[in-house]
Amino acid sequence: MKTGQGRAGGRPTREEAENLTRQILDRARATFAHKGVANASMEEIAARHAISKHTLYRRYPNKQVLLEAVVERDLVRFRRALAVAAEHGDAPLAALRAIAFRYFLFGTDREYSAFYLSVTAEAVVSPTLRERLATWSSVALEPLVDAIIAAQAAGAVVSGDALEICGVLVDLLEGANNRVRLSLSDSPDEAECRRLFESRWSIFQTAMRPKSY
């Protein structure tokens, strides 16, 4: 049965419209993740997930607009999760650590990672998408950069370009994420994930701790 037809004889309610948007974005995200951005088509997204093409194209006139919508929703969720994580830190360095750990946990999710790895793969050969990916990454990392700046102000992190320091932390975390994603286990081992994070965090602290701290 096709979704998105609304109530008989009337327009869909706000709740119905929001549910339809969520379904479309969820299904588009899954298709991009499993097929790759380049190989996924609007027609296939509609057909594979029982959404009428009319409904899909009325909301998202092309694949780029649909991809943008998927990423924008993820950015909102990602930044909200990092903000909540920061509340668990009672000092700037503790808040930075909490945000870094939440970032790490996002990367251990294979479905989440599959989508962004597919976007990254397409960006390698698409200057337009590469530019958009750089913008998305900048927005996503703002909470982490802000936490680094706060930790620097408290004397807990060495002074310097906060964005560059953030890049070092992200590189450490992504390396650990790759180990988790490529493990043979069907689901990440919680203890191993914690061990990997703690080892990377320790390296970051050693490298970025001011001499007087």
GROMACS .gro file of C-alpha atoms in nm:
model
  213
    1MET     CA    1   0.000   0.000   0.000
    2LYS     CA    2   0.132   0.346  -0.087
    3THR     CA    3   0.186   0.582   0.204
    4GLY     CA    4   0.129   0.955   0.212
    5GLN     CA    5  -0.224   0.954   0.070
    6GLY     CA    6  -0.372   1.133   0.373
    7ARG     CA    7  -0.721   1.098   0.508
    8ALA     CA    8  -1.003   1.019   0.270
    9GLY     CA    9  -1.166   1.343   0.159
   10GLY     CA   10  -0.923   1.576   0.335
   11ARG     CA   11  -0.570   1.691   0.393
   12PRO     CA   12  -0.345   1.486   0.623
   13THR     CA   13  -0.317   1.606   0.981
   14ARG     CA   14   0.004   1.764   1.103
   15GLU     CA   15   0.090   1.443   1.286
   16GLU     CA   16   0.031   1.238   0.969
   17ALA     CA   17   0.247   1.476   0.767
   18GLU     CA   18   0.527   1.458   1.024
   19ASN     CA   19   0.509   1.080   1.032
   20LEU     CA   20   0.528   1.066   0.654
   21THR     CA   21   0.831   1.296   0.652
   22ARG     CA   22   1.002   1.075   0.911
   23GLN     CA   23   0.927   0.761   0.708
   24ILE     CA   24   1.057   0.914   0.386
   25LEU     CA   25   1.379   1.036   0.546
   26ASP     CA   26   1.433   0.708   0.731
   27ARG     CA   27   1.387   0.507   0.414
   28ALA     CA   28   1.593   0.739   0.199
   29ARG     CA   29   1.874   0.724   0.455
   30ALA     CA   30   1.867   0.343   0.451
   31THR     CA   31   1.875   0.334   0.071
   32PHE     CA   32   2.165   0.580   0.052
   33ALA     CA   33   2.352   0.374   0.312
   34HIS     CA   34   2.303   0.039   0.140
   35LYS     CA   35   2.318   0.146  -0.225
   36GLY     CA   36   2.546   0.448  -0.204
   37VAL     CA   37   2.446   0.803  -0.289
   38ALA     CA   38   2.550   0.771  -0.653
   39ASN     CA   39   2.363   0.443  -0.710
   40ALA     CA   40   2.040   0.533  -0.532
   41SER     CA   41   1.765   0.687  -0.742
   42MET     CA   42   1.449   0.869  -0.642
   43GLU     CA   43   1.243   0.609  -0.825
   44GLU     CA   44   1.409   0.326  -0.637
   45ILE     CA   45   1.365   0.499  -0.302
   46ALA     CA   46   0.993   0.536  -0.376
   47ALA     CA   47   0.952   0.182  -0.509
   48ARG     CA   48   1.153   0.002  -0.241
   49HIS     CA   49   0.968   0.170   0.041
   50ALA     CA   50   0.610   0.190  -0.091
   51ILE     CA   51   0.605   0.568  -0.126
   52SER     CA   52   0.432   0.709  -0.430
   53LYS     CA   53   0.666   0.895  -0.666
   54HIS     CA   54   0.422   1.184  -0.666
   55THR     CA   55   0.448   1.213  -0.287
   56LEU     CA   56   0.827   1.190  -0.292
   57TYR     CA   57   0.882   1.443  -0.572
   58ARG     CA   58   0.625   1.684  -0.429
   59ARG     CA   59   0.829   1.709  -0.109
   60TYR     CA   60   1.179   1.663  -0.252
   61PRO     CA   61   1.213   1.764  -0.620
   62ASN     CA   62   1.547   1.584  -0.666
   63LYS     CA   63   1.795   1.355  -0.494
   64GLN     CA   64   2.019   1.637  -0.376
   65VAL     CA   65   1.732   1.805  -0.193
   66LEU     CA   66   1.636   1.472  -0.035
   67LEU     CA   67   1.995   1.406   0.073
   68GLU     CA   68   2.015   1.753   0.225
   69ALA     CA   69   1.697   1.687   0.423
   70VAL     CA   70   1.832   1.357   0.557
   71VAL     CA   71   2.159   1.517   0.667
   72GLU     CA   72   1.993   1.826   0.815
   73ARG     CA   73   1.775   1.608   1.036
   74ASP     CA   74   2.081   1.409   1.145
   75LEU     CA   75   2.267   1.729   1.228
   76VAL     CA   76   1.990   1.844   1.458
   77ARG     CA   77   1.987   1.507   1.637
   78PHE     CA   78   2.367   1.491   1.653
   79ARG     CA   79   2.410   1.839   1.800
   80ARG     CA   80   2.130   1.780   2.049
   81ALA     CA   81   2.295   1.457   2.167
   82LEU     CA   82   2.630   1.632   2.212
   83ALA     CA   83   2.464   1.915   2.405
   84VAL     CA   84   2.298   1.666   2.640
   85ALA     CA   85   2.631   1.485   2.686
   86ALA     CA   86   2.801   1.812   2.781
   87GLU     CA   87   2.560   1.853   3.073
   88HIS     CA   88   2.717   1.549   3.239
   89GLY     CA   89   3.051   1.724   3.278
   90ASP     CA   90   3.094   1.933   3.593
   91ALA     CA   91   3.409   2.101   3.459
   92PRO     CA   92   3.519   2.208   3.108
   93LEU     CA   93   3.753   1.913   3.058
   94ALA     CA   94   3.492   1.667   3.185
   95ALA     CA   95   3.234   1.820   2.950
   96LEU     CA   96   3.478   1.785   2.659
   97ARG     CA   97   3.536   1.423   2.746
   98ALA     CA   98   3.161   1.356   2.766
   99ILE     CA   99   3.103   1.516   2.426
  100ALA     CA  100   3.395   1.323   2.275
  101PHE     CA  101   3.255   0.996   2.408
  102ARG     CA  102   2.911   1.068   2.264
  103TYR     CA  103   3.074   1.150   1.930
  104PHE     CA  104   3.258   0.819   1.947
  105LEU     CA  105   2.938   0.625   2.018
  106PHE     CA  106   2.772   0.772   1.709
  107GLY     CA  107   3.058   0.638   1.500
  108THR     CA  108   3.023   0.286   1.636
  109ASP     CA  109   2.671   0.258   1.492
  110ARG     CA  110   2.712   0.068   1.165
  111GLU     CA  111   2.393   0.203   1.004
  112TYR     CA  112   2.488   0.559   1.092
  113SER     CA  113   2.841   0.505   0.967
  114ALA     CA  114   2.732   0.333   0.645
  115PHE     CA  115   2.531   0.638   0.545
  116TYR     CA  116   2.808   0.889   0.610
  117LEU     CA  117   3.073   0.671   0.453
  118SER     CA  118   2.858   0.654   0.139
  119VAL     CA  119   2.828   1.033   0.140
  120THR     CA  120   3.204   1.067   0.188
  121ALA     CA  121   3.276   0.824  -0.094
  122GLU     CA  122   3.059   1.024  -0.333
  123ALA     CA  123   3.214   1.352  -0.215
  124VAL     CA  124   3.558   1.231  -0.327
  125VAL     CA  125   3.448   1.259  -0.692
  126SER     CA  126   3.187   1.535  -0.654
  127PRO     CA  127   3.317   1.887  -0.584
  128THR     CA  128   2.964   2.007  -0.507
  129LEU     CA  129   2.900   1.735  -0.252
  130ARG     CA  130   3.252   1.779  -0.112
  131GLU     CA  131   3.172   2.144  -0.043
  132ARG     CA  132   2.843   2.054   0.124
  133LEU     CA  133   3.012   1.784   0.331
  134ALA     CA  134   3.266   2.037   0.457
  135THR     CA  135   2.981   2.266   0.566
  136TRP     CA  136   2.792   1.983   0.735
  137SER     CA  137   3.106   1.871   0.918
  138SER     CA  138   3.175   2.223   1.039
  139VAL     CA  139   2.823   2.255   1.178
  140ALA     CA  140   2.834   1.909   1.338
  141LEU     CA  141   3.165   1.976   1.512
  142GLU     CA  142   3.075   2.316   1.656
  143PRO     CA  143   2.980   2.174   1.999
  144LEU     CA  144   3.313   1.990   2.016
  145VAL     CA  145   3.508   2.300   1.911
  146ASP     CA  146   3.320   2.513   2.165
  147ALA     CA  147   3.400   2.260   2.439
  148ILE     CA  148   3.769   2.271   2.345
  149ILE     CA  149   3.765   2.652   2.364
  150ALA     CA  150   3.605   2.632   2.710
  151ALA     CA  151   3.867   2.379   2.822
  152GLN     CA  152   4.142   2.608   2.690
  153ALA     CA  153   3.997   2.901   2.885
  154ALA     CA  154   4.007   2.683   3.199
  155GLY     CA  155   4.371   2.597   3.132
  156ALA     CA  156   4.293   2.228   3.076
  157VAL     CA  157   4.385   2.215   2.707
  158VAL     CA  158   4.685   2.370   2.540
  159SER     CA  159   4.627   2.702   2.363
  160GLY     CA  160   4.611   2.707   1.986
  161ASP     CA  161   4.367   2.672   1.699
  162ALA     CA  162   4.065   2.498   1.854
  163LEU     CA  163   3.952   2.368   1.514
  164GLU     CA  164   4.291   2.209   1.454
  165ILE     CA  165   4.288   2.052   1.801
  166CYS     CA  166   3.937   1.925   1.730
  167GLY     CA  167   4.070   1.764   1.412
  168VAL     CA  168   4.330   1.576   1.614
  169LEU     CA  169   4.064   1.447   1.854
  170VAL     CA  170   3.831   1.347   1.571
  171ASP     CA  171   4.112   1.161   1.392
  172LEU     CA  172   4.184   0.964   1.710
  173LEU     CA  173   3.817   0.880   1.760
  174GLU     CA  174   3.756   0.787   1.397
  175GLY     CA  175   4.049   0.548   1.407
  176ALA     CA  176   3.891   0.376   1.707
  177ASN     CA  177   3.552   0.379   1.532
  178ASN     CA  178   3.700   0.196   1.235
  179ARG     CA  179   3.823  -0.081   1.462
  180VAL     CA  180   3.474  -0.123   1.604
  181ARG     CA  181   3.294  -0.104   1.268
  182LEU     CA  182   3.524  -0.357   1.105
  183SER     CA  183   3.519  -0.607   1.390
  184LEU     CA  184   3.374  -0.950   1.320
  185SER     CA  185   3.116  -0.917   1.594
  186ASP     CA  186   2.758  -0.845   1.487
  187SER     CA  187   2.724  -0.588   1.762
  188PRO     CA  188   2.991  -0.369   1.927
  189ASP     CA  189   3.130  -0.502   2.253
  190GLU     CA  190   3.060  -0.237   2.516
  191ALA     CA  191   3.374  -0.308   2.718
  192GLU     CA  192   3.594  -0.299   2.409
  193CYS     CA  193   3.435   0.025   2.293
  194ARG     CA  194   3.501   0.181   2.631
  195ARG     CA  195   3.863   0.058   2.626
  196LEU     CA  196   3.921   0.199   2.278
  197PHE     CA  197   3.776   0.535   2.372
  198GLU     CA  198   3.974   0.559   2.694
  199SER     CA  199   4.299   0.481   2.515
  200ARG     CA  200   4.235   0.752   2.253
  201TRP     CA  201   4.124   1.001   2.515
  202SER     CA  202   4.440   0.934   2.714
  203ILE     CA  203   4.653   0.999   2.404
  204PHE     CA  204   4.463   1.323   2.338
  205GLN     CA  205   4.506   1.442   2.696
  206THR     CA  206   4.877   1.364   2.696
  207ALA     CA  207   4.927   1.551   2.370
  208MET     CA  208   4.707   1.848   2.451
  209ARG     CA  209   4.762   1.896   2.826
  210PRO     CA  210   4.935   2.226   2.912
  211LYS     CA  211   5.266   2.175   3.090
  212SER     CA  212   5.137   2.358   3.396
  213TYR     CA  213   4.812   2.155   3.419
   0.00000   0.00000   0.00000
